[in-house]
Structure formats: C-alpha cells, structure tokens
Amino acid sequence: MSHIRIHANDDVVIARRQLISGTVLEGEGVTVSGLIPAGHKVAVRAIAAGQPVRRYNQIIGTATRPIAAGQHVHSHNLAFSHFERDYAVGQDAQPTQYVAQPATFQGIVRADGRVATRNYIGILTSVNCSATVARAIAERFRPDPRLPPEHDLLRAYPNVDGVVALTHGAGCATDSAGEPLQLLRRTLGGYARHPNFAAIIVVGLGCETNQIAGLMQQEGLAPSAMLHSFNIQDSGGTAASVERGVELIRALLPDANRVQRVPVPASHLTVGLQCGGSDGYSGISANPALGAAVDRLVRHGGAAILSETPEIYGGEHLLTRRAASPAVAQKLIERLRWWERYCERNDAEMDNNPSAGNKAGGLTTILEKSLGAIAKSGTTRLEAVLEYAEPVRHRGLLYMDTPGYDPVSATGQVAGGANLLCFTTGRGSAYGCAPSPSLKLSTNTALWLRQQDDIDIDCGAIVEGEATVDELGERIFQLMLATASGTPTKSERHGYGQQEFVPWQLGAVM
C-alpha cells in the first residue's frame, strides 16, 4: 500500500514512499494532488482554516489555510497551536505484571553489589581548564595494533574496555552556591559512582569555582583505592600531571582487570531512551518498537528512562494518564511549566524544537514530534519523575527532566545510572556514549541501507508491512540483553563516547 493510516479518526495518512500527483490512496477514496515526499502527511479529508489536524488521533496543530483532500500537509499549511489537554491522572495506569522467570544477561558484579555492563577506567575533569591533561592521559592508553606490546598499555588487560576522558566546558565563572554548579556536580558525581567504571580519577586545575573538595562533599564521595583526584597546579604543571595520571592508571589496571561476567537478572538493566534525527516514520516504527521492548524490560524487573522534556510537550497528557500517583503527574506538569518559562526568558518557543532535519523527514510541529517520541515509553505505568542527573532509585518506567539535545539528555541519563542506551533515528545518527553502550535503531530501511555502519537494528520492516511492532520489540529486547552481556555496538566499534559527554549548563557565565 502507498500509505500508512495510524488511526481511523486521523485527518492525515503517511506516505510510505514518494507519491506523485494522481496517485489514488487505496481504501481512502482520495487522489493525491502534488508531490508528497516519503514520510510526509497527506490530507484524507477537507480541513478548514483554523481547524485542528489529527494524527495518532491526537492534535498535531491547526490548519493555517484551507486544505483539500489529497494535498500535502506540512509547514506551509499547518502550524503549532495551544490546546487544552485532559490530564486524566492515573486513568490508564496499570500495575506491572512481572514474568515468572526473568531474563538474564552476563553482567559484571562489583564488590558492593552494583552491576555493570562495561568495565572502563574514567578520567573526569572539574573544569574545562583540566581537559587537555585528562585527554592526554587517556590518549596514552588508546589501543593501537601498530604499537609494539611494551608500548600498548592496555594489551595486558583484556577485561578493561578502555580508559576514557570525559571533559566539559564548565566548572568556573559561575555562582559558587548556585544551581548551575550544583547540577554540574550532580552530573560528575553520577559518573563517579557509575558501575561501568572500575575506577575514576578526577583532574582539576586548582583555582576553579568547582573545587574538587566541594564536588566530593556535595556528592558524598571520598578518596578510595578506586577514586583518586589531583590538581594541575599542585602537581607541577601539564607534563607532570599527565605522568601522574598515567602512573595512577597503571596502578589501577590490574585490579580493574580482575572481573568476570556472570549471569544476573534483567532487573539490573537501566536503559536510557533517546531519539535523534526523528522523521515521519519515528512514531510508526522504531519508537513504538522500542516501547514494546521497554514493556518487556519492565515486566522482567528492569528500568527505562524517558527524557527530553521539550520533546514530550503537547503529548504529556498521555503520560499523566499513566502516572502511578497524582504527585508523579504533578511533578511532570511542573517541569513542563518550567520549560515554558525558560523559553520565554530566552525569547524562544517550545515549537522551535523540530530541527531542519525533522521537518525534511516529515515532522511539522513539536506536537507531532512529541507524540511519536512518547511511543518509546511503551504502555507501562510511570513510576517517578526525576530531576536532571538524579540517581535512579526505582524500577519500571521513569521520567527524567532533560533538554531535547541528545548528548545533554543522554549525559543526564547515564549520570542517573543508565547502563545502556537505546537511540532511535530516522535521519541518521552516529552517536555513542561512554561508559554506557548505545544501540541505534533506524526508523526506515532506506536509512539502514545508507548508514548501517552506524545502525544496530533496522525497524523499517514495520513501515514496509513485513514485521509487526511486537516482533521488533522482541528483537530489540534480546539485543539489549546481548549488548549488556558485552556484545559491542556499532558506535563502540568506531570509538565513540568521549566527546559526547555534555552536562547541561544552566545560568549565566560570568
């Protein structure tokens, strides 16, 4: 069939392939007028100017001019509009029906009982000023088959996945008691505690606002055999600091290498849900397939984190209906109101979110984008709403307040404890995230064929009618377990992850 109808009440259908003028939409009694790109919307009934337009049986905007049946519906005739949402708190919330025999994966169990999916040594920086030193330390441990064995410092430690430097552009020129610094410290603290790190070194300059002592105090961290820190100013400068870091890691490697993978329940998986470069197929294929995998994960006792608050805007009523309590729903609504005020202060609008690539792929408004993005969360009950980088303490479906920008959002999820990421894309993504592996799911087969070097699983068979959402959901769930057991992702093979650490920066830079 040339198109996809999502709901009987929809005013539009989605082009499965490029449609030319004169194409008859089977089962709709509508003839296409003009050229309709693949993934874009076609009106199946006349829509008056000012009338709401529905997709997923939900409002995605208002017609800005009369639209005839068969015409292309996009930015030229559809615009974002505010409308009243029925939050119906808890109306669709159902208790989780757990499976009798939970699935397992081959995890790494730390001495304190935490479970890891990877085994890295990490170098964190308190401030941008120590980034060069941190990177220079990590570079000394970069695997290189061209080097002789005595110069390949990781070759003797096959159970260590790597040494990574996670640097950032903040840490100074900010209020020493303000929220921006507290947020940065919470993010760094989350990474310092992350089970995927066997050991951590924190490198500072020495005079920055984000003093290492303040970071340790706020986050309840203490020096230990596996947590070390030093400042460049106290270590004799750049070269001496690099050598100090290298010697520390040399000393840490033997213990870090003494791990083995053992069967552990899937309840130890915490999966961050991401979408980037979304298109008109995202809410039809990859996102609902990931949602089906999330439903499975939750039934097996695991946790999943939905995020990107600007990208649920206008569809949040679908989540409040699944809230476990009124307090959970209210916290989500409060975060959305914060974002409205935040945009107003910065002369922006929530509808500024869809990117040029989103629109080229068929998405028109933030309302439409949000409805597709929420599909990643499946159908399970929403158990809690978290602040950015807040530690995950619940199982089941969780929500974390983050920006929609993928690296910033994923950084918050990993800081909260995500030990695996699933990332859907329709336009193409090459994202990876150390220390947590990132699986990428394509929404359409054309993307898969074009960029399968970066994509782990193709969900385009749903668009083609060759597989169901539930079938792809099972494949994704099994791939989650295999990846958590050590199977490398495409982005890991390419070495992605160190540059993608991007903490959320709030407030003024002084």
Coordinates of C-alpha atoms in Angstrom, one line a residue, residues 50-508:
G50 CA -8.4 27.2 11.9
Q51 CA -9.4 23.6 12.3
P52 CA -7.3 21.2 14.4
V53 CA -5.5 18.5 12.5
R54 CA -5.2 15.0 14.0
R55 CA -2.6 12.3 13.7
Y56 CA -2.5 9.3 16.2
N57 CA -6.0 10.6 17.0
Q58 CA -4.3 13.5 18.7
I59 CA -4.0 17.2 17.7
I60 CA -0.7 18.0 16.0
G61 CA -1.6 21.6 15.0
T62 CA -4.0 23.9 13.3
A63 CA -4.6 24.4 9.6
T64 CA -3.4 27.9 8.6
R65 CA -5.4 27.8 5.3
P66 CA -8.0 25.5 3.7
I67 CA -6.6 22.1 2.9
A68 CA -8.2 19.9 0.3
A69 CA -8.2 16.1 0.4
G70 CA -5.1 14.7 -1.3
Q71 CA -2.9 17.7 -0.6
H72 CA 0.4 17.8 1.2
V73 CA 0.1 18.8 4.9
H74 CA 3.2 20.4 6.2
S75 CA 4.8 23.7 7.4
H76 CA 3.1 25.7 4.6
N77 CA -0.4 24.9 5.9
L78 CA -0.1 23.5 9.4
A79 CA 1.1 25.4 12.5
F80 CA 1.7 24.8 16.2
S81 CA -1.3 25.8 18.4
H82 CA -2.1 25.7 22.1
F83 CA -5.0 23.5 23.1
E84 CA -6.4 22.1 26.4
R85 CA -5.2 18.7 27.4
D86 CA -7.1 16.3 29.6
Y87 CA -4.5 15.1 32.0
A88 CA -6.8 12.4 33.5
V89 CA -4.2 11.5 36.1
G90 CA -3.7 7.7 36.5
Q91 CA -6.6 6.8 34.4
D92 CA -4.5 4.4 32.2
A93 CA -2.1 3.3 34.9
Q94 CA -2.0 -0.5 35.4
P95 CA 0.2 -2.4 37.9
T96 CA 3.1 -4.3 36.2
Q97 CA 2.6 -8.0 35.5
Y98 CA 6.0 -9.4 36.2
V99 CA 7.2 -12.5 34.4
A100 CA 7.7 -15.7 36.4
Q101 CA 11.2 -16.3 35.1
P102 CA 13.1 -13.1 34.5
A103 CA 15.6 -13.0 31.6
T104 CA 19.3 -12.7 32.5
F105 CA 22.4 -11.2 30.9
Q106 CA 26.1 -11.6 31.5
G107 CA 26.9 -8.7 33.8
I108 CA 29.9 -7.6 35.9
V109 CA 29.1 -7.6 39.6
R110 CA 31.1 -5.0 41.6
A111 CA 32.2 -5.7 45.2
D112 CA 29.3 -3.6 46.6
G113 CA 26.7 -5.5 44.5
R114 CA 26.2 -2.9 41.7
V115 CA 26.1 -4.5 38.2
A116 CA 28.0 -3.1 35.2
T117 CA 27.5 -3.7 31.5
R118 CA 31.0 -2.4 30.7
N119 CA 34.4 -2.1 32.5
Y120 CA 36.1 1.3 32.0
I121 CA 38.6 3.5 33.9
G122 CA 37.3 7.1 33.7
I123 CA 39.0 10.4 33.9
L124 CA 36.7 13.3 34.9
T125 CA 37.5 17.0 35.0
S126 CA 36.4 19.5 37.5
V127 CA 36.7 22.3 34.9
N128 CA 37.4 22.9 31.3
C129 CA 41.0 24.1 32.2
S130 CA 42.0 20.5 33.0
A131 CA 40.5 18.9 29.9
T132 CA 43.8 18.8 27.9
V133 CA 45.6 17.0 30.6
A134 CA 42.7 14.5 31.0
R135 CA 42.7 13.8 27.3
A136 CA 46.5 13.4 27.2
I137 CA 46.3 10.8 30.0
A138 CA 43.6 8.8 28.2
E139 CA 45.4 9.0 24.9
R140 CA 48.4 7.1 26.3
F141 CA 46.1 4.1 26.8
R142 CA 44.4 4.2 23.4
P143 CA 44.7 0.7 21.8
D144 CA 46.9 0.8 18.7
P145 CA 47.7 -2.5 17.0
R146 CA 50.7 -0.8 15.3
L147 CA 52.5 -0.4 18.6
P148 CA 54.9 -2.9 20.0
P149 CA 53.4 -4.8 23.0
E150 CA 55.6 -2.9 25.5
H151 CA 54.0 0.4 24.3
D152 CA 50.4 -0.8 24.2
L153 CA 49.5 -0.2 27.8
L154 CA 46.1 -1.9 27.7
R155 CA 47.1 -5.1 25.8
A156 CA 47.8 -7.0 29.0
Y157 CA 44.4 -6.1 30.4
P158 CA 41.7 -7.7 28.1
N159 CA 38.9 -7.3 30.6
V160 CA 39.2 -3.5 30.7
D161 CA 37.1 -1.9 27.9
G162 CA 39.2 1.3 27.8
V163 CA 40.4 4.4 29.5
V164 CA 38.2 7.4 28.7
A165 CA 38.5 11.1 29.4
L166 CA 35.1 12.8 29.9
T167 CA 35.7 16.5 29.7
H168 CA 33.3 19.5 29.6
G169 CA 33.3 23.3 29.1
A170 CA 32.1 24.4 32.5
G171 CA 33.3 24.5 36.1
C172 CA 34.2 28.1 36.6
A173 CA 32.8 31.7 36.1
T174 CA 29.6 30.8 37.9
D175 CA 27.9 31.2 41.3
S176 CA 29.7 29.0 43.8
A177 CA 26.5 28.3 45.6
G178 CA 24.1 28.4 42.6
E179 CA 22.1 25.7 40.8
P180 CA 24.3 25.6 37.7
L181 CA 27.3 24.4 39.8
Q182 CA 25.2 22.0 41.8
L183 CA 23.8 20.5 38.6
L184 CA 27.3 20.0 37.2
R185 CA 28.5 18.4 40.4
R186 CA 25.5 16.1 40.5
T187 CA 26.3 15.0 36.9
L188 CA 30.0 14.4 37.7
G189 CA 29.1 12.6 40.9
G190 CA 26.7 10.3 39.0
Y191 CA 29.5 9.4 36.6
A192 CA 32.0 8.9 39.5
R193 CA 29.6 6.4 41.1
H194 CA 28.6 4.7 37.8
P195 CA 29.1 0.9 38.0
N196 CA 30.5 0.8 34.4
F197 CA 33.6 2.5 35.9
A198 CA 36.0 0.2 37.7
A199 CA 37.9 3.3 38.8
I200 CA 37.9 7.1 38.5
I201 CA 40.4 9.9 38.5
V202 CA 39.2 13.5 38.9
V203 CA 41.6 16.1 37.5
G204 CA 41.3 19.8 38.4
L205 CA 43.3 22.9 37.7
G206 CA 43.3 24.2 41.3
C207 CA 41.8 27.6 41.3
E208 CA 38.4 26.9 39.7
T209 CA 35.0 27.5 41.2
N210 CA 34.2 23.8 41.1
Q211 CA 36.8 22.8 43.7
I212 CA 37.3 19.0 43.8
A213 CA 36.7 19.2 47.6
G214 CA 33.3 20.8 47.1
L215 CA 32.4 18.2 44.4
M216 CA 33.3 15.4 46.8
Q217 CA 31.4 17.0 49.7
Q218 CA 28.2 17.6 47.7
E219 CA 28.1 14.2 46.2
G220 CA 29.2 12.2 49.3
L221 CA 32.3 10.9 47.6
A222 CA 35.5 10.0 49.4
P223 CA 39.0 9.1 48.2
S224 CA 39.5 5.4 48.0
A225 CA 41.5 2.8 46.2
M226 CA 39.3 3.3 43.1
L227 CA 38.7 7.1 43.4
H228 CA 41.6 9.4 43.1
S229 CA 42.0 13.2 42.4
F230 CA 44.6 15.8 41.9
N231 CA 45.1 19.4 40.7
I232 CA 47.5 20.5 37.9
Q233 CA 48.7 23.5 40.0
D234 CA 49.8 21.1 42.8
S235 CA 51.4 18.6 40.5
G236 CA 54.0 20.7 38.7
G237 CA 52.1 21.6 35.6
T238 CA 50.9 19.9 32.5
A239 CA 53.6 17.3 31.7
A240 CA 54.0 16.3 35.4
S241 CA 50.2 16.0 35.7
V242 CA 49.9 13.8 32.7
E243 CA 52.6 11.5 34.0
R244 CA 51.0 11.4 37.4
G245 CA 47.7 10.4 35.8
V246 CA 49.3 7.7 33.7
E247 CA 51.1 6.2 36.7
L248 CA 47.8 6.2 38.7
I249 CA 46.1 4.3 35.9
R250 CA 48.9 1.8 35.5
A251 CA 48.5 1.0 39.2
L252 CA 44.7 0.7 38.8
L253 CA 44.6 -1.6 35.8
P254 CA 45.5 -4.9 37.5
D255 CA 42.5 -4.7 39.9
A256 CA 40.2 -3.3 37.1
N257 CA 41.1 -6.3 35.0
R258 CA 40.1 -8.8 37.7
V259 CA 36.5 -9.1 36.7
Q260 CA 34.4 -11.7 35.1
R261 CA 30.9 -11.8 33.6
V262 CA 28.3 -13.8 35.4
P263 CA 24.5 -14.3 34.8
V264 CA 22.5 -11.6 36.5
P265 CA 18.7 -10.8 36.3
A266 CA 17.5 -8.2 33.7
S267 CA 16.3 -6.2 36.7
H268 CA 19.9 -4.8 36.8
L269 CA 19.4 -3.1 33.5
T270 CA 18.6 0.6 33.4
V271 CA 18.0 1.8 29.9
G272 CA 18.0 5.4 28.7
L273 CA 15.6 6.1 25.8
Q274 CA 16.7 8.6 23.2
C275 CA 15.6 9.7 19.8
G276 CA 17.6 12.0 17.4
G277 CA 17.1 13.0 13.8
S278 CA 13.5 11.9 14.0
D279 CA 11.3 11.7 10.9
G280 CA 7.7 11.0 9.9
Y281 CA 8.2 7.2 10.5
S282 CA 9.6 7.5 14.0
G283 CA 6.2 7.3 15.7
I284 CA 5.2 4.4 13.5
S285 CA 8.2 2.1 13.6
A286 CA 11.3 2.5 15.8
N287 CA 9.8 4.4 18.7
P288 CA 6.8 2.0 19.2
A289 CA 9.1 -1.0 18.7
L290 CA 11.4 0.4 21.4
G291 CA 8.3 0.9 23.5
A292 CA 7.4 -2.8 23.1
A293 CA 10.9 -3.6 24.2
V294 CA 10.5 -1.3 27.2
D295 CA 7.3 -3.1 28.2
R296 CA 9.2 -6.4 28.2
L297 CA 12.1 -4.9 30.1
V298 CA 9.8 -3.6 32.8
R299 CA 8.0 -7.0 33.1
H300 CA 11.4 -8.5 33.6
G301 CA 12.1 -6.1 36.5
G302 CA 14.3 -3.6 34.7
A303 CA 14.0 0.2 34.5
A304 CA 13.7 2.6 31.5
I305 CA 14.2 6.3 31.5
L306 CA 12.2 8.5 29.1
S307 CA 13.6 12.1 28.8
E308 CA 13.8 15.1 26.5
T309 CA 11.1 17.3 28.1
P310 CA 10.7 19.7 25.1
E311 CA 10.0 16.6 23.0
I312 CA 7.0 15.4 25.1
Y313 CA 5.4 18.9 25.1
G314 CA 1.8 18.7 23.9
G315 CA 1.7 14.9 24.5
E316 CA 2.3 14.9 28.2
H317 CA -1.3 14.1 28.9
L318 CA -0.6 10.6 27.6
L319 CA 2.0 10.2 30.4
T320 CA -0.1 11.8 33.2
R321 CA -2.8 9.2 32.4
R322 CA -0.2 6.5 33.2
A323 CA 1.2 8.2 36.3
A324 CA 1.4 6.0 39.4
S325 CA 0.2 8.8 41.6
P326 CA -1.1 12.4 41.4
A327 CA 2.3 13.5 42.8
V328 CA 4.1 11.9 39.9
A329 CA 1.8 13.6 37.4
Q330 CA 2.1 16.9 39.1
K331 CA 5.9 16.9 39.1
L332 CA 5.8 16.2 35.3
I333 CA 3.4 19.1 34.7
E334 CA 5.6 21.4 36.9
R335 CA 8.7 20.6 34.8
L336 CA 6.8 21.4 31.6
R337 CA 5.7 24.8 33.1
W338 CA 9.3 25.4 34.0
W339 CA 10.3 24.9 30.4
E340 CA 7.6 27.3 29.2
R341 CA 9.1 30.0 31.5
Y342 CA 12.6 29.0 30.4
C343 CA 11.8 29.5 26.8
E344 CA 10.0 32.8 27.5
R345 CA 13.1 34.1 29.3
N346 CA 15.3 33.2 26.4
D347 CA 12.9 34.6 23.6
A348 CA 12.2 31.1 22.4
E349 CA 9.2 28.9 21.9
M350 CA 8.6 25.2 22.5
D351 CA 7.8 24.8 18.8
N352 CA 11.4 25.9 18.0
N353 CA 12.4 22.3 18.8
P354 CA 11.8 20.5 15.5
S355 CA 15.1 20.7 13.5
A356 CA 15.5 21.2 9.8
G357 CA 16.2 17.5 9.5
N358 CA 13.0 16.7 11.4
K359 CA 11.0 18.8 9.1
A360 CA 12.6 17.4 6.0
G361 CA 11.7 14.0 7.3
G362 CA 8.0 14.9 7.5
L363 CA 7.5 16.3 11.1
T364 CA 5.9 19.7 11.2
T365 CA 5.2 20.8 14.8
I366 CA 6.5 19.9 18.2
L367 CA 3.1 18.4 19.0
E368 CA 3.6 15.9 16.2
K369 CA 7.2 15.2 17.2
S370 CA 6.3 14.7 20.8
L371 CA 3.5 12.2 20.2
G372 CA 5.9 10.0 18.2
A373 CA 8.7 10.4 20.9
I374 CA 6.4 9.3 23.7
A375 CA 5.9 6.0 21.9
K376 CA 9.4 5.0 23.1
S377 CA 8.0 4.6 26.6
G378 CA 5.6 1.8 25.7
T379 CA 2.4 1.3 27.7
T380 CA 3.6 0.7 31.3
R381 CA 2.9 2.8 34.4
L382 CA 5.0 5.9 35.0
E383 CA 6.6 5.3 38.4
A384 CA 8.6 8.5 39.1
V385 CA 9.8 11.8 37.7
L386 CA 13.5 12.7 38.3
E387 CA 15.5 15.9 38.1
Y388 CA 18.4 16.0 35.6
A389 CA 21.2 13.5 36.6
E390 CA 19.2 12.5 39.7
P391 CA 20.1 8.9 40.8
V392 CA 17.6 6.2 39.7
R393 CA 16.1 4.5 42.7
H394 CA 13.0 2.9 41.2
R395 CA 12.4 0.1 38.8
G396 CA 9.9 0.4 35.9
L397 CA 9.3 3.4 33.6
L398 CA 10.8 6.6 34.9
Y399 CA 10.9 10.1 33.5
M400 CA 14.0 12.4 33.8
D401 CA 13.8 16.1 33.0
T402 CA 16.4 16.9 30.4
P403 CA 16.8 19.1 27.3
G404 CA 15.9 17.6 23.9
Y405 CA 19.5 17.9 22.7
D406 CA 20.6 14.3 22.6
P407 CA 24.2 14.5 24.1
V408 CA 23.0 16.6 27.0
S409 CA 20.0 14.4 27.6
A410 CA 21.9 11.1 27.5
T411 CA 24.6 12.5 29.8
G412 CA 21.9 13.1 32.4
Q413 CA 20.5 9.6 32.0
V414 CA 23.9 8.0 32.4
A415 CA 24.7 10.2 35.4
G416 CA 21.4 8.9 36.9
G417 CA 22.6 5.3 36.4
A418 CA 21.6 4.2 32.9
N419 CA 24.0 1.3 31.9
L420 CA 22.6 1.0 28.4
L421 CA 21.1 3.4 25.9
C422 CA 18.7 2.8 23.0
F423 CA 18.6 5.6 20.4
T424 CA 16.1 5.8 17.6
T425 CA 16.8 7.8 14.4
G426 CA 15.1 8.5 11.1
R427 CA 17.6 10.9 9.5
G428 CA 20.8 9.1 10.7
S429 CA 22.9 9.2 13.9
A430 CA 26.4 8.2 14.7
Y431 CA 26.1 8.8 18.5
G432 CA 27.9 6.8 21.2
C433 CA 28.2 7.2 24.9
A434 CA 31.0 6.1 27.3
P435 CA 30.7 4.4 29.7
S436 CA 27.3 3.0 28.6
P437 CA 26.8 1.3 25.3
S438 CA 24.4 2.9 22.9
L439 CA 22.2 0.9 20.5
K440 CA 20.9 2.8 17.4
L441 CA 17.6 1.9 15.8
S442 CA 16.6 3.1 12.3
T443 CA 13.0 4.1 11.6
N444 CA 13.3 3.2 7.9
T445 CA 15.1 0.7 5.7
A446 CA 16.5 3.4 3.3
L447 CA 18.5 4.8 6.3
W448 CA 19.6 1.4 7.3
L449 CA 21.0 0.7 3.8
R450 CA 22.6 4.1 3.7
Q451 CA 24.2 4.1 7.1
Q452 CA 24.2 0.5 8.5
D453 CA 27.8 1.1 9.5
D454 CA 26.3 3.1 12.4
I455 CA 22.9 1.5 13.0
D456 CA 22.5 -1.6 15.1
I457 CA 18.9 -2.7 14.1
D458 CA 16.5 -1.7 11.3
C459 CA 12.9 -1.1 12.2
G460 CA 11.9 -0.3 8.7
A461 CA 10.3 -3.6 8.2
I462 CA 7.3 -2.2 10.2
V463 CA 6.9 0.6 7.6
E464 CA 7.0 -2.0 4.8
G465 CA 4.5 -4.2 6.5
E466 CA 7.0 -7.0 6.7
A467 CA 7.1 -7.2 10.5
T468 CA 5.0 -6.1 13.5
V469 CA 5.9 -3.7 16.3
D470 CA 5.7 -6.6 18.7
E471 CA 8.2 -8.7 16.7
L472 CA 10.7 -5.8 16.5
G473 CA 10.1 -5.2 20.2
E474 CA 11.3 -8.7 21.0
R475 CA 14.3 -8.4 18.7
I476 CA 15.3 -5.1 20.5
F477 CA 14.8 -6.6 23.9
Q478 CA 17.1 -9.6 23.0
L479 CA 19.7 -7.1 21.6
M480 CA 19.6 -5.2 24.9
L481 CA 20.5 -8.4 26.8
A482 CA 23.2 -9.3 24.3
T483 CA 24.7 -5.8 24.4
A484 CA 24.6 -5.7 28.2
S485 CA 26.4 -9.0 28.1
G486 CA 29.4 -7.5 26.2
T487 CA 28.5 -7.6 22.5
P488 CA 29.9 -4.3 21.2
T489 CA 27.6 -1.8 19.5
K490 CA 28.4 -0.1 16.2
S491 CA 29.4 3.1 17.9
E492 CA 31.7 1.3 20.3
R493 CA 33.5 -0.3 17.3
H494 CA 34.0 3.3 16.0
G495 CA 35.3 4.5 19.3
Y496 CA 32.5 7.0 20.0
G497 CA 31.8 8.1 23.6
Q498 CA 34.5 10.5 25.0
Q499 CA 33.4 13.7 23.1
E500 CA 29.7 13.0 23.8
F501 CA 29.8 13.8 27.5
V502 CA 27.9 17.1 27.6
P503 CA 26.5 18.2 31.0
W504 CA 23.5 20.6 31.0
Q505 CA 24.8 24.2 31.5
L506 CA 22.3 26.4 33.2
G507 CA 22.5 30.1 34.1
A508 CA 24.9 32.9 33.3

